[in-house]
Coordinates of C-alpha atoms in Angstrom, one line a residue:
M1433 CA 0.0 0.0 0.0
T1434 CA 1.4 3.4 -1.0
P1435 CA 1.6 6.3 1.5
T1436 CA -1.2 8.0 -0.4
E1437 CA -3.5 4.9 -0.1
S1438 CA -2.6 4.5 3.5
F1439 CA -3.4 8.1 4.3
I1440 CA -6.8 7.8 2.4
S1441 CA -7.6 4.6 4.3
H1442 CA -6.9 6.4 7.6
L1443 CA -9.2 9.2 6.6
I1444 CA -11.9 6.8 5.7
E1445 CA -11.5 5.0 9.0
L1446 CA -11.6 8.3 10.9
R1447 CA -14.7 9.3 9.1
N1448 CA -16.4 6.0 10.0
R1449 CA -15.4 6.3 13.6
L1450 CA -16.7 9.9 13.8
L1451 CA -19.9 8.9 12.1
R1452 CA -20.5 6.0 14.6
A1453 CA -19.8 8.3 17.5
V1454 CA -22.3 10.9 16.3
I1455 CA -24.9 8.2 15.5
G1456 CA -24.5 6.9 19.1
W1457 CA -25.1 10.4 20.4
L1458 CA -28.2 10.9 18.2
L1459 CA -29.6 7.6 19.2
A1460 CA -29.3 8.5 22.9
F1461 CA -30.9 11.9 22.2
V1462 CA -33.8 10.3 20.4
A1463 CA -34.4 7.8 23.2
L1464 CA -34.3 10.7 25.8
F1465 CA -36.4 13.2 23.8
P1466 CA -39.8 12.2 25.3
F1467 CA -38.3 12.8 28.8
A1468 CA -36.9 16.3 28.1
D1469 CA -39.1 18.1 30.5
R1470 CA -38.5 15.5 33.2
L1471 CA -34.7 15.8 32.7
Y1472 CA -34.8 19.5 33.2
T1473 CA -37.0 19.1 36.3
L1474 CA -34.5 16.7 37.7
L1475 CA -31.7 19.1 36.9
A1476 CA -33.5 22.0 38.6
A1477 CA -34.5 19.9 41.7
P1478 CA -31.6 21.2 43.9
L1479 CA -32.6 24.8 43.3
L1480 CA -36.4 24.2 43.5
A1481 CA -35.9 22.5 46.9
K1482 CA -34.3 25.7 48.3
L1483 CA -36.8 28.2 46.9
P1484 CA -39.4 29.7 49.3
Q1485 CA -42.8 28.1 49.4
G1486 CA -44.7 29.0 46.2
A1487 CA -41.7 30.3 44.4
Q1488 CA -40.8 29.0 41.0
M1489 CA -38.4 29.4 38.1
I1490 CA -39.2 31.5 35.1
A1491 CA -38.5 31.7 31.3
T1492 CA -37.8 35.2 30.0
A1493 CA -37.7 34.3 26.3
V1494 CA -40.5 32.9 24.1
T1495 CA -38.5 29.9 22.9
T1496 CA -36.7 29.2 26.2
P1497 CA -39.3 26.7 27.5
F1498 CA -38.7 24.5 24.5
F1499 CA -35.0 24.9 23.7
V1500 CA -33.6 24.7 27.3
P1501 CA -35.0 21.2 28.0
M1502 CA -33.7 20.2 24.5
K1503 CA -30.2 21.4 25.5
V1504 CA -30.4 19.4 28.7
T1505 CA -31.5 16.3 26.7
M1506 CA -28.6 16.8 24.3
L1507 CA -26.1 17.2 27.1
T1508 CA -27.5 14.1 28.9
A1509 CA -27.4 12.1 25.7
F1510 CA -23.8 13.2 25.2
L1511 CA -22.8 12.0 28.6
I1512 CA -24.6 8.7 28.1
A1513 CA -22.9 8.2 24.7
L1514 CA -19.5 9.5 25.9
P1515 CA -18.0 6.0 26.7
W1516 CA -19.1 4.8 23.2
M1517 CA -17.6 7.9 21.6
I1518 CA -14.4 7.5 23.5
Y1519 CA -14.2 3.9 22.4
Q1520 CA -14.5 5.0 18.8
G1521 CA -11.6 7.3 19.3
W1522 CA -9.6 4.6 21.0
A1523 CA -10.4 2.0 18.3
F1524 CA -8.9 4.5 15.7
V1525 CA -5.8 5.3 17.7
A1526 CA -5.0 1.9 19.3
P1527 CA -3.7 0.1 16.2
G1528 CA -0.8 2.6 16.1
L1529 CA 0.2 2.1 19.7
Y1530 CA 2.7 -0.3 21.2
T1531 CA 1.4 -3.0 23.6
H1532 CA 2.8 -1.3 26.7
E1533 CA 1.3 2.0 25.6
K1534 CA -2.1 0.3 25.3
R1535 CA -1.7 -1.2 28.8
L1536 CA -0.9 2.2 30.2
I1537 CA -3.5 4.4 28.4
R1538 CA -6.5 2.1 28.7
P1539 CA -6.9 2.2 32.5
L1540 CA -6.0 5.9 32.6
L1541 CA -8.7 6.7 30.0
A1542 CA -11.3 4.6 31.8
S1543 CA -10.4 6.2 35.1
A1544 CA -10.6 9.7 33.6
V1545 CA -14.2 9.0 32.4
V1546 CA -15.3 7.5 35.8
L1547 CA -13.7 10.4 37.7
F1548 CA -15.4 13.0 35.6
F1549 CA -18.8 11.4 36.2
I1550 CA -18.0 11.2 39.9
G1551 CA -17.1 14.9 39.9
M1552 CA -20.5 15.7 38.3
A1553 CA -22.4 13.5 40.8
F1554 CA -20.5 15.2 43.7
A1555 CA -21.5 18.6 42.4
Y1556 CA -25.2 17.6 42.0
F1557 CA -25.7 15.8 45.2
V1558 CA -23.4 17.6 47.6
V1559 CA -22.4 21.0 46.2
F1560 CA -25.7 22.2 44.6
P1561 CA -27.8 22.0 47.8
V1562 CA -25.2 24.0 49.8
V1563 CA -24.6 26.5 47.0
F1564 CA -28.3 27.2 46.2
G1565 CA -29.2 27.3 49.9
F1566 CA -26.6 30.0 50.4
L1567 CA -27.6 32.0 47.3
V1568 CA -31.4 31.8 48.1
G1569 CA -30.8 32.6 51.7
S1570 CA -28.6 35.6 50.9
A1571 CA -31.4 37.4 49.0
P1572 CA -32.3 40.8 50.6
A1573 CA -35.7 41.2 52.2
G1574 CA -38.4 41.9 49.7
V1575 CA -36.5 40.3 46.8
A1576 CA -38.2 37.3 45.2
V1577 CA -35.8 34.7 43.9
M1578 CA -37.1 33.7 40.4
T1579 CA -34.2 32.3 38.4
D1580 CA -34.4 32.1 34.6
I1581 CA -34.2 28.5 33.4
A1582 CA -31.6 29.3 30.7
E1583 CA -29.3 31.2 33.2
Y1584 CA -29.7 28.3 35.6
L1585 CA -28.6 25.8 32.9
D1586 CA -25.5 27.9 32.1
F1587 CA -24.7 28.1 35.8
V1588 CA -24.9 24.4 36.6
I1589 CA -23.0 23.5 33.4
G1590 CA -20.2 25.7 34.7
L1591 CA -20.2 23.9 38.0
F1592 CA -20.5 20.5 36.4
L1593 CA -17.4 21.2 34.3
A1594 CA -15.5 22.7 37.2
F1595 CA -16.0 19.7 39.4
G1596 CA -15.8 17.2 36.6
F1597 CA -12.3 18.4 35.5
A1598 CA -11.3 19.0 39.2
F1599 CA -11.7 15.3 39.8
E1600 CA -9.2 14.6 36.9
V1601 CA -6.4 15.8 39.2
P1602 CA -5.1 12.2 40.0
I1603 CA -5.0 11.4 36.2
A1604 CA -3.0 14.6 35.6
V1605 CA -0.6 13.8 38.4
V1606 CA 0.0 10.3 37.2
L1607 CA 0.5 11.4 33.6
L1608 CA 3.1 14.0 34.7
A1609 CA 5.0 11.4 36.6
L1610 CA 4.8 8.7 33.9
M1611 CA 6.1 11.2 31.3
G1612 CA 9.0 12.0 33.5
W1613 CA 8.2 15.7 33.7
V1614 CA 8.1 15.7 37.5
T1615 CA 9.4 13.4 40.2
Q1616 CA 7.6 12.1 43.2
A1617 CA 9.7 14.4 45.4
Q1618 CA 8.8 17.4 43.3
L1619 CA 5.1 16.5 43.6
K1620 CA 5.4 16.3 47.3
E1621 CA 7.3 19.7 47.5
S1622 CA 4.5 21.3 45.4
R1623 CA 1.8 20.2 47.9
S1624 CA 1.6 23.6 49.6
Y1625 CA 1.2 25.4 46.2
V1626 CA -1.5 22.9 45.2
I1627 CA -3.5 23.6 48.4
V1628 CA -3.3 27.3 47.9
G1629 CA -4.3 26.9 44.3
A1630 CA -7.2 24.7 45.3
F1631 CA -8.6 27.3 47.6
V1632 CA -8.2 30.0 44.9
L1633 CA -10.1 27.8 42.4
G1634 CA -12.7 27.2 45.1
A1635 CA -13.1 30.9 45.5
I1636 CA -13.5 31.5 41.8
F1637 CA -16.0 28.7 41.0
T1638 CA -18.2 28.7 44.1
P1639 CA -20.2 31.4 45.9
P1640 CA -18.3 33.6 48.3
D1641 CA -18.7 31.6 51.5
I1642 CA -16.1 29.4 53.1
V1643 CA -18.2 26.3 53.1
S1644 CA -18.7 26.3 49.3
Q1645 CA -15.1 27.1 48.8
C1646 CA -14.0 24.2 50.9
M1647 CA -16.3 21.8 49.1
L1648 CA -14.2 22.3 46.0
A1649 CA -10.8 23.0 47.5
I1650 CA -10.7 20.0 49.9
P1651 CA -11.6 17.4 47.3
L1652 CA -9.0 18.9 45.0
W1653 CA -6.3 18.5 47.6
L1654 CA -7.4 15.0 48.5
L1655 CA -7.4 14.0 44.8
Y1656 CA -3.9 15.4 44.5
E1657 CA -2.9 13.2 47.4
L1658 CA -4.5 10.2 45.7
G1659 CA -2.5 10.9 42.6
L1660 CA 0.7 11.0 44.7
L1661 CA -0.3 7.6 46.2
V1662 CA -0.8 6.1 42.8
V1663 CA 2.5 7.4 41.6
R1664 CA 4.2 5.8 44.6
W1665 CA 2.7 2.4 43.6
L1666 CA 3.6 2.7 40.0
P1667 CA 6.2 0.0 39.1
Q1668 CA 9.3 1.5 37.5
A1669 CA 7.6 4.8 36.8
P1670 CA 9.7 7.2 34.7
A1671 CA 9.5 9.7 37.5
S1672 CA 11.3 7.3 39.8
D1673 CA 13.9 6.6 37.1
S1674 CA 14.6 10.3 36.5
A1675 CA 14.9 10.8 40.3
A1676 CA 17.4 8.1 40.6
T1677 CA 19.6 9.6 37.8

């Protein structure tokens, strides 16, 4: 096979993998479409539970009551189809990897997906009730809290992403060590900077109260320590080799 033919075959394979990934996403969306309103109600439950008796959310645009639940459904379908989509990407890349690279990347990739979902679940079940309780409770007297559903969606997506990526810290630590960019000793020495950075991120991505800030900062710190623990258990990690040299 000539280089041109090989390149074309790779492009065809990439197109097929992308098509399968998109089809998986669309199938999940079609299956969830009848439950769009229920999905948004479920997403809004943490805020609705904190609103005063009789209060409700509002829609300030004509098309918002239709398009916002559709966006929630699309995002939910994406999350459901994410493992399938990642598999398609892996199936395209894996043939070009060595056996030891496959053994290394496969568990890291699976762990990254699981940790991202855990981060989102932590935000929904633990952080949202505290955050919305603080925000609703801090409203001045005479001010009715009636959140627009589109703005609420943007807000919770930001928190989902913040906590989802925050829970990827162990993966980042392990990758840095495996690539030999940092040693275990350097990671330990950076602990104080990581703790400060975690509280800074907590202050940026959460309401201005110490409880909400700690709910992001402390998990970030603990996840960093988890990454350090994994690095210590890694057999013949490049970080250890570079440290020895």
